[in-house]
Amino acid sequence: MALTAIKGFNDILPVEAGRWQHIEQAARRVFELNGFSEIRVPIMEKTELFCRSIGDTTDIVEKEMYSFTDKGENSVTLRPEGTAGVMRALIEHKLYALDPVARLFYLGPMFRYERPQKGRYRQFHQIGAEITGVHDPLVDAQLLNMLVQFFREIGLDEPQLQVNSLGCPECRPAYRKVLVCFLEQRLEALCEDCRRRMATNPLRALDCKVPGCIEATVGAPSMLDNLCQGCADHFAGVRRYLDATATPYSVNTRMVRGLDYYTRTTFEMVTGLLGSQSAVAAGGRYDGLIAQLGGPAIPGIGFAMGVERVALLLADQDFSDHPELFIATMGASERLFAFRLMHELLQTGVRTEMDYEGKSLKSQMRRADKLGARYSVVIGENEVASGRAVFKRMANGEQIDALLTVAEIRGFVCRSGNDLPA
Ligand code: ATP
Ligand code: MG
């Protein structure tokens, strides 16, 4: 039997990887601009960390975790999300003492045992960011603006920002009662999962993707109408800051999150292009989480975006890199000259290619085409003797007569609109 990858675990092939790099580089650029530093934490943690943070009655902990017992009889889990591990590290290394406002970002693989489909995999990748130590709604708005800026930076005006507030331990229990009352009157219309969750996690019914549940919960009471004064003021603050920067958003009162640690502000970047995998990024406040994990009582807010979903939104764009110059040679005697020229160009950052195997001129030109080289040049005896050659701009056939020196070649390669190192 042929060996294949595990179901739901994908190879990111070179054609895809260009898109991924574009996404990752934009995230680093925008996040660092906003004062965030990268943190790298393990992809495996003690199972208890996720049970205590994400919550025992969430889908993730109930059915999606890759947990197993290691050779030392410890229960360990491949991380299903990033925040728990980052907060564990923040507490373990007392990062809040270093800077009371910690701004961290991470990227890497996450693991959830879900039914694989377009935009939903068992190993997937998230880029996430967290700010801890600030209650003020100003940071909620800055984090959201950073997320919006990231999507703009990669050239997408879709997806759209939706926000909501999930209240706090003061006001959510009362809302929960009101909601349960409403749902109990529509019990037979709800799916089995939602009925089961009625006692443990009734808010999830608002987020259920089963059509019957969507219909049955139209007109459900909203958390926003049941916020305590503190939460209502906080949410109004977030909206004021977003309005001040003219950030486009809408309020989605049905938005709940699949992790128990969220409080107050929650949000999603939503696309209409990926079916039920509509959330491209999601997050919110988790003001109780750090204390719950044994750290100090400091608040936090963060988000994670799904890199596969972002990549799907960019799928029609080509981010692969092409050589600036392909050097073809007439015969074997020019290969040494060409090799040295290629070497010198590479040393100064000009992406250059040549034929590796002494192929015919025709086949060398085919290769230049295939690689998408921007210029090509053919070097024969005359060119070696005179130190000059005619370069061809592949896109339009334009001919450039130039010296075969690094300085001269860099001159027109740079003029043609590429950023080369100085
Ligand atoms: P969904 O409602 O689509 O299941 P979620 O609420 O479980 O998403 P989060 O836990 O908030 O998602 O994770 C943040 C982001 O990570 C999501 O918005 C999505 O882009 C991405 N994501 C989550 N699960 C997967 C998965 N199995 N495969 C690919 N991307 C995922
Ligand atoms: Mg999910």
Coordinates of C-alpha atoms and ligand atoms in Angstrom, one line a residue:
M1 CA 0.0 0.0 0.0
A2 CA 1.3 3.4 -0.9
L3 CA 2.1 5.7 2.0
T4 CA 0.1 8.9 2.1
A5 CA -0.4 11.7 4.5
I6 CA -2.8 11.4 7.4
K7 CA -6.4 12.4 6.5
G8 CA -6.9 16.1 7.2
F9 CA -3.1 16.8 7.3
N10 CA -1.9 18.7 4.3
D11 CA 1.3 19.2 2.4
I12 CA 1.9 22.8 1.5
L13 CA 3.5 22.5 -1.9
P14 CA 5.8 25.1 -3.3
V15 CA 3.1 26.8 -5.4
E16 CA 1.1 27.3 -2.2
A17 CA 4.1 28.2 -0.1
G18 CA 4.6 31.5 -1.9
R19 CA 1.1 32.5 -0.8
W20 CA 1.7 31.5 2.7
Q21 CA 4.9 33.5 2.9
H22 CA 3.1 36.5 1.6
I23 CA 0.5 36.1 4.4
E24 CA 3.1 35.5 7.1
Q25 CA 5.3 38.4 6.0
A26 CA 2.4 40.8 6.0
A27 CA 1.4 39.6 9.5
R28 CA 4.9 40.1 10.9
R29 CA 5.1 43.5 9.3
V30 CA 1.7 44.8 10.5
F31 CA 2.0 43.2 14.0
E32 CA 5.5 44.5 14.6
L33 CA 4.5 47.9 13.4
N34 CA 1.8 47.8 16.2
G35 CA 4.4 46.9 18.8
F36 CA 3.9 43.1 19.0
S37 CA 6.8 40.6 19.5
E38 CA 6.8 37.0 18.4
I39 CA 6.6 34.2 20.9
R40 CA 7.1 30.6 20.1
V41 CA 5.6 28.0 22.4
P42 CA 5.5 24.2 22.1
I43 CA 2.9 22.5 19.9
M44 CA 2.1 20.0 22.7
E45 CA 1.0 20.8 26.3
K46 CA -0.4 19.0 29.3
T47 CA -4.0 18.1 28.5
E48 CA -5.2 19.8 31.6
L49 CA -4.1 23.2 30.3
F50 CA -6.7 23.0 27.5
C51 CA -9.4 21.6 29.7
R52 CA -9.0 24.4 32.2
S53 CA -8.8 27.2 29.7
I54 CA -11.0 26.3 26.7
G55 CA -13.6 24.6 28.9
D56 CA -14.7 21.0 29.5
T57 CA -18.1 21.4 27.7
T58 CA -16.8 23.0 24.5
D59 CA -16.7 21.1 21.2
I60 CA -13.0 21.4 21.1
V61 CA -12.4 19.7 24.5
E62 CA -15.3 17.3 24.2
K63 CA -14.6 15.9 20.8
E64 CA -11.8 17.6 18.8
M65 CA -8.6 17.2 20.8
Y66 CA -5.6 15.0 19.8
S67 CA -4.9 13.8 23.3
F68 CA -2.9 10.7 24.2
T69 CA -0.9 9.2 27.0
D70 CA 2.9 9.4 26.5
K71 CA 5.4 6.8 27.5
G72 CA 5.7 8.4 30.9
E73 CA 1.9 8.0 31.5
N74 CA 1.2 11.7 31.2
S75 CA -1.8 12.9 29.3
V76 CA -0.6 15.3 26.6
T77 CA -2.4 17.1 23.8
L78 CA -1.4 18.6 20.5
R79 CA -2.5 22.2 20.8
P80 CA -6.0 22.9 19.4
E81 CA -5.4 26.7 19.6
G82 CA -2.7 29.1 20.6
T83 CA -3.9 31.3 23.4
A84 CA -3.7 28.7 26.2
G85 CA -0.1 28.0 25.6
V86 CA 0.9 31.6 25.2
M87 CA -0.9 32.5 28.5
R88 CA 0.8 29.5 30.2
A89 CA 4.2 30.8 29.1
L90 CA 3.3 34.4 30.1
I91 CA 2.5 33.1 33.6
E92 CA 5.4 30.7 33.8
H93 CA 8.0 33.3 32.8
K94 CA 6.2 36.2 34.5
L95 CA 6.3 38.2 31.3
Y96 CA 3.7 40.6 32.8
A97 CA 6.5 41.7 35.2
L98 CA 8.8 42.6 32.3
D99 CA 6.1 44.7 30.7
P100 CA 2.6 45.2 32.3
V101 CA 1.3 45.5 28.7
A102 CA 2.5 42.3 26.9
R103 CA 1.9 42.3 23.2
L104 CA 2.6 38.9 21.7
F105 CA 2.0 37.2 18.4
Y106 CA 2.6 33.6 17.3
L107 CA 2.2 31.4 14.2
G108 CA 2.1 27.7 13.7
P109 CA 0.2 24.5 13.4
M110 CA -2.9 23.6 15.5
F111 CA -4.7 20.3 15.6
R112 CA -8.4 19.5 15.9
Y113 CA -10.1 16.2 15.1
E114 CA -12.8 17.6 12.8
R115 CA -14.4 16.4 9.6
P116 CA -12.1 17.6 6.9
Q117 CA -13.6 19.8 4.1
K118 CA -12.6 22.9 2.2
G119 CA -11.2 25.4 4.8
R120 CA -11.4 22.8 7.7
Y121 CA -8.6 20.4 8.4
R122 CA -7.2 18.4 11.2
Q123 CA -3.8 20.1 11.1
F124 CA -4.3 23.7 10.3
H125 CA -2.3 26.9 10.9
Q126 CA -3.1 30.0 12.9
I127 CA -1.5 33.4 13.2
G128 CA -2.6 35.0 16.4
A129 CA -2.0 38.0 18.6
E130 CA -2.6 38.8 22.2
I131 CA -2.5 41.9 24.4
T132 CA -2.6 41.4 28.2
G133 CA -2.8 43.9 31.0
V134 CA -5.2 46.5 29.7
H135 CA -8.9 46.9 30.5
D136 CA -9.4 50.0 28.4
P137 CA -11.6 49.5 25.2
L138 CA -8.9 51.4 23.3
V139 CA -6.8 48.3 23.1
D140 CA -9.8 46.3 21.8
A141 CA -10.1 48.9 19.0
Q142 CA -6.3 48.9 18.3
L143 CA -6.2 45.1 18.0
L144 CA -9.2 45.2 15.6
N145 CA -7.7 47.9 13.6
M146 CA -4.5 45.9 13.3
L147 CA -6.5 42.9 12.1
V148 CA -8.3 45.1 9.5
Q149 CA -5.0 46.6 8.4
F150 CA -3.5 43.1 7.9
F151 CA -6.3 42.2 5.5
R152 CA -5.8 45.4 3.6
E153 CA -2.1 44.8 3.5
I154 CA -2.5 41.5 1.8
G155 CA -4.9 43.1 -0.7
L156 CA -8.3 41.9 0.5
D157 CA -11.3 44.2 1.3
E158 CA -13.3 41.2 2.2
P159 CA -13.6 39.7 4.9
Q160 CA -15.7 42.0 7.1
L161 CA -15.4 42.7 10.8
Q162 CA -18.3 41.7 13.1
V163 CA -18.3 42.5 16.8
N164 CA -20.4 41.5 19.8
S165 CA -20.1 41.5 23.6
L166 CA -20.5 38.3 25.6
G167 CA -20.7 40.1 28.9
C168 CA -18.9 38.9 32.0
P169 CA -19.5 36.6 35.0
E170 CA -21.7 39.4 36.5
C171 CA -24.3 39.5 33.7
R172 CA -23.9 36.4 31.6
P173 CA -25.6 34.0 34.0
A174 CA -28.8 36.1 34.0
Y175 CA -28.7 36.3 30.2
R176 CA -28.2 32.5 30.0
K177 CA -31.4 32.0 32.0
V178 CA -33.3 34.3 29.6
L179 CA -31.9 32.4 26.6
V180 CA -32.6 28.9 28.0
C181 CA -36.3 30.0 28.6
F182 CA -36.5 31.0 24.9
L183 CA -34.8 27.8 23.7
E184 CA -36.9 25.5 25.9
Q185 CA -40.0 26.7 24.0
R186 CA -38.4 25.6 20.7
L187 CA -36.7 22.4 21.9
E188 CA -38.1 20.1 19.3
A189 CA -36.8 22.3 16.5
L190 CA -33.2 22.2 17.8
C191 CA -30.6 19.6 16.8
E192 CA -29.4 16.9 19.1
D193 CA -26.2 18.7 20.0
C194 CA -28.0 21.9 20.9
R195 CA -30.5 20.0 23.1
R196 CA -27.6 18.3 24.8
R197 CA -25.8 21.5 25.4
M198 CA -28.8 23.2 26.9
A199 CA -27.7 22.5 30.4
T200 CA -24.0 23.0 29.8
N201 CA -23.5 25.6 27.0
P202 CA -26.8 26.9 25.7
L203 CA -25.2 30.0 24.0
R204 CA -23.8 27.6 21.4
A205 CA -27.3 27.3 19.9
L206 CA -26.9 30.8 18.5
D207 CA -23.8 29.7 16.6
C208 CA -25.1 26.3 15.4
K209 CA -24.8 25.8 11.7
V210 CA -27.8 23.3 11.4
P211 CA -30.5 25.1 9.4
G212 CA -33.3 24.0 11.9
C213 CA -31.4 25.7 14.7
I214 CA -30.7 28.8 12.7
E215 CA -34.4 29.2 12.0
A216 CA -35.5 28.3 15.6
T217 CA -33.2 30.9 17.1
V218 CA -34.4 33.9 15.0
G219 CA -35.5 36.6 17.4
A220 CA -33.6 35.0 20.4
P221 CA -32.9 37.4 23.2
S222 CA -29.5 39.1 22.7
M223 CA -26.6 39.4 25.2
L224 CA -26.3 43.1 24.2
D225 CA -29.7 43.8 25.7
N226 CA -28.7 42.1 28.9
L227 CA -25.2 43.5 29.6
C228 CA -24.4 45.0 33.1
Q229 CA -23.5 48.6 33.2
G230 CA -19.7 47.9 33.2
C231 CA -20.0 45.7 30.1
A232 CA -22.4 48.0 28.3
D233 CA -20.0 51.0 28.9
H234 CA -17.1 48.9 27.7
F235 CA -18.8 47.9 24.5
A236 CA -19.9 51.4 23.8
G237 CA -16.2 52.4 24.3
V238 CA -15.0 49.9 21.8
R239 CA -17.5 51.2 19.2
R240 CA -16.5 54.8 19.9
Y241 CA -12.9 54.0 19.2
L242 CA -13.7 52.1 16.1
D243 CA -15.9 55.0 14.9
A244 CA -13.1 57.5 15.6
T245 CA -10.9 55.7 13.1
A246 CA -13.7 55.1 10.6
T247 CA -13.2 51.4 10.9
P248 CA -16.0 49.5 9.1
Y249 CA -17.7 46.9 11.2
S250 CA -21.1 45.5 12.0
V251 CA -22.6 44.3 15.3
N252 CA -23.6 40.6 15.2
T253 CA -25.6 39.8 18.3
R254 CA -25.7 36.1 17.5
M255 CA -21.9 35.7 17.6
V256 CA -20.7 33.4 20.3
R257 CA -17.4 31.7 20.5
G258 CA -16.5 28.1 20.9
L259 CA -14.2 28.6 23.8
D260 CA -15.4 29.3 27.3
Y261 CA -12.8 31.9 28.3
Y262 CA -14.2 34.8 26.3
T263 CA -15.7 37.8 28.1
R264 CA -17.0 41.1 26.8
T265 CA -15.7 42.0 23.3
T266 CA -15.8 39.2 20.8
F267 CA -15.3 39.5 17.0
E268 CA -14.9 37.7 13.8
M269 CA -13.6 38.5 10.3
V270 CA -16.3 36.9 8.1
T271 CA -16.2 36.0 4.5
G272 CA -19.1 35.1 2.2
L273 CA -16.7 33.1 -0.1
L274 CA -16.0 29.9 1.9
G275 CA -19.4 28.5 2.7
S276 CA -19.8 27.5 6.3
Q277 CA -16.1 28.0 6.9
S278 CA -17.0 31.7 7.0
A279 CA -14.8 32.8 9.9
V280 CA -11.4 33.7 8.7
A281 CA -10.2 35.2 12.0
A282 CA -11.8 35.3 15.4
G283 CA -11.1 36.3 18.9
G284 CA -12.1 38.3 21.9
R285 CA -11.4 39.4 25.5
Y286 CA -10.5 36.8 28.1
D287 CA -10.4 38.9 31.2
G288 CA -10.6 35.9 33.6
L289 CA -8.3 33.4 31.8
I290 CA -4.9 34.4 33.3
A291 CA -6.2 34.2 36.9
Q292 CA -8.0 30.9 36.1
L293 CA -4.7 29.4 35.0
G294 CA -3.0 30.4 38.2
G295 CA -1.6 33.8 37.1
P296 CA -2.3 37.3 38.4
A297 CA -5.8 38.9 37.8
I298 CA -4.9 40.7 34.6
P299 CA -7.1 41.0 31.5
G300 CA -6.3 40.0 28.0
I301 CA -7.6 40.1 24.4
G302 CA -6.5 38.4 21.3
F303 CA -7.4 36.8 18.0
A304 CA -6.3 33.9 15.7
M305 CA -6.7 33.7 12.0
G306 CA -6.8 30.6 10.0
V307 CA -4.0 30.7 7.5
E308 CA -5.6 28.1 5.2
R309 CA -8.7 30.2 4.9
V310 CA -6.8 33.4 4.2
A311 CA -4.8 31.5 1.6
L312 CA -8.0 30.3 0.0
L313 CA -9.2 33.9 -0.4
L314 CA -5.9 34.7 -2.2
A315 CA -6.1 31.5 -4.3
D316 CA -6.3 33.3 -7.7
Q317 CA -3.1 35.3 -7.1
D318 CA 0.4 34.2 -8.0
F319 CA 3.0 35.0 -5.4
S320 CA 5.8 32.8 -6.8
D321 CA 9.1 34.4 -7.3
H322 CA 10.7 34.5 -10.8
P323 CA 14.4 35.0 -11.7
E324 CA 15.5 38.4 -13.0
L325 CA 17.8 36.9 -15.6
F326 CA 18.4 33.6 -17.4
I327 CA 21.8 33.2 -18.9
A328 CA 21.9 30.9 -21.9
T329 CA 25.1 29.8 -23.6
M330 CA 25.9 28.9 -27.2
G331 CA 28.3 26.2 -26.4
A332 CA 30.3 24.5 -23.7
S333 CA 33.2 27.0 -23.9
E334 CA 31.0 29.9 -22.5
R335 CA 29.7 28.0 -19.5
L336 CA 32.6 29.0 -17.3
F337 CA 32.1 32.7 -18.2
A338 CA 28.3 32.4 -17.6
F339 CA 28.8 30.6 -14.3
R340 CA 31.1 33.3 -13.0
L341 CA 28.7 36.0 -14.1
M342 CA 25.8 34.2 -12.4
H343 CA 27.8 33.8 -9.3
E344 CA 28.6 37.6 -9.2
L345 CA 25.0 38.5 -9.7
L346 CA 23.8 36.2 -7.0
Q347 CA 26.3 37.7 -4.6
T348 CA 24.7 41.1 -5.1
G349 CA 21.1 39.8 -4.8
V350 CA 20.1 39.5 -8.4
R351 CA 18.2 36.3 -8.9
T352 CA 19.9 34.6 -11.8
E353 CA 19.6 31.2 -13.4
M354 CA 21.5 29.3 -16.1
D355 CA 21.2 25.9 -17.7
Y356 CA 22.7 23.1 -15.6
E357 CA 23.3 20.4 -18.1
G358 CA 24.6 21.8 -21.4
K359 CA 21.2 21.6 -23.2
S360 CA 20.5 23.0 -26.7
L361 CA 19.9 26.7 -27.0
K362 CA 16.2 26.0 -27.8
S363 CA 15.7 24.0 -24.7
Q364 CA 17.5 26.6 -22.6
M365 CA 15.1 29.3 -23.9
R366 CA 12.1 27.0 -23.1
R367 CA 13.5 26.7 -19.5
A368 CA 13.8 30.5 -19.3
D369 CA 10.2 30.8 -20.2
K370 CA 9.1 28.1 -17.8
L371 CA 10.9 29.8 -14.9
G372 CA 9.3 33.1 -15.8
A373 CA 12.6 34.9 -16.1
R374 CA 12.2 38.6 -16.7
Y375 CA 15.3 38.9 -18.9
S376 CA 17.4 36.5 -20.9
V377 CA 20.7 36.8 -22.6
V378 CA 22.6 34.4 -24.9
I379 CA 26.3 34.3 -24.5
G380 CA 28.5 33.0 -27.3
E381 CA 32.1 33.5 -28.4
N382 CA 31.5 37.1 -29.5
E383 CA 29.9 38.2 -26.3
V384 CA 32.8 36.7 -24.3
A385 CA 35.3 38.5 -26.5
S386 CA 33.6 41.9 -26.5
G387 CA 32.2 41.8 -23.0
R388 CA 28.8 43.0 -24.3
A389 CA 25.5 41.3 -25.1
V390 CA 22.0 41.9 -26.1
F391 CA 19.5 41.3 -23.3
K392 CA 15.9 40.4 -24.1
R393 CA 13.0 41.5 -21.9
M394 CA 10.9 38.4 -22.0
A395 CA 7.5 40.2 -21.6
N396 CA 7.7 42.3 -24.7
G397 CA 10.8 41.2 -26.6
E398 CA 12.5 44.6 -26.0
Q399 CA 16.3 44.4 -26.6
I400 CA 18.9 46.1 -24.4
D401 CA 22.5 46.3 -25.5
A402 CA 24.6 46.3 -22.3
L403 CA 28.0 45.5 -20.9
L404 CA 28.3 42.0 -19.2
T405 CA 29.1 43.6 -15.8
V406 CA 27.2 43.3 -12.6
A407 CA 26.8 47.1 -12.3
E408 CA 25.3 47.5 -15.8
I409 CA 23.0 44.5 -15.5
R410 CA 21.7 45.7 -12.1
G411 CA 21.1 49.0 -13.7
F412 CA 18.3 47.9 -16.0
V413 CA 17.1 45.0 -13.7
C414 CA 16.5 47.6 -10.9
R415 CA 14.9 50.1 -13.3
S416 CA 12.3 47.5 -14.3
G417 CA 10.7 47.9 -11.0
N418 CA 12.2 45.4 -8.7
D419 CA 13.5 46.0 -5.2
L420 CA 17.0 44.7 -5.0
P421 CA 19.3 44.9 -2.1
A422 CA 21.7 47.9 -2.3
Ligands
ATP1 P1 -15.4 27.5 13.0 O1 -16.6 28.1 13.6 O2 -15.1 27.6 11.6 O3 -15.3 26.0 13.5 P2 -13.9 28.2 15.3 O4 -14.8 29.1 16.0 O5 -13.7 26.8 15.8 O6 -14.2 28.2 13.7 P3 -11.5 29.5 16.4 O7 -11.3 28.4 17.4 O8 -12.0 30.8 16.9 O9 -12.4 28.9 15.3 O10 -10.2 29.7 15.6 C1 -9.9 30.9 14.9 C2 -9.7 30.6 13.4 O11 -9.0 29.5 13.1 C3 -11.1 30.4 12.7 O12 -11.7 31.6 12.4 C4 -10.6 29.7 11.4 O13 -10.2 30.7 10.4 C5 -9.4 28.9 11.9 N1 -9.8 27.5 12.1 C6 -10.4 27.0 13.2 N2 -10.6 25.6 13.0 C7 -10.1 25.3 11.8 C8 -9.9 24.1 11.1 N3 -10.3 22.9 11.6 N4 -9.3 24.1 9.9 C9 -8.8 25.3 9.4 N5 -9.0 26.5 10.0 C10 -9.6 26.5 11.2
MG2 MG -14.6 25.0 15.2

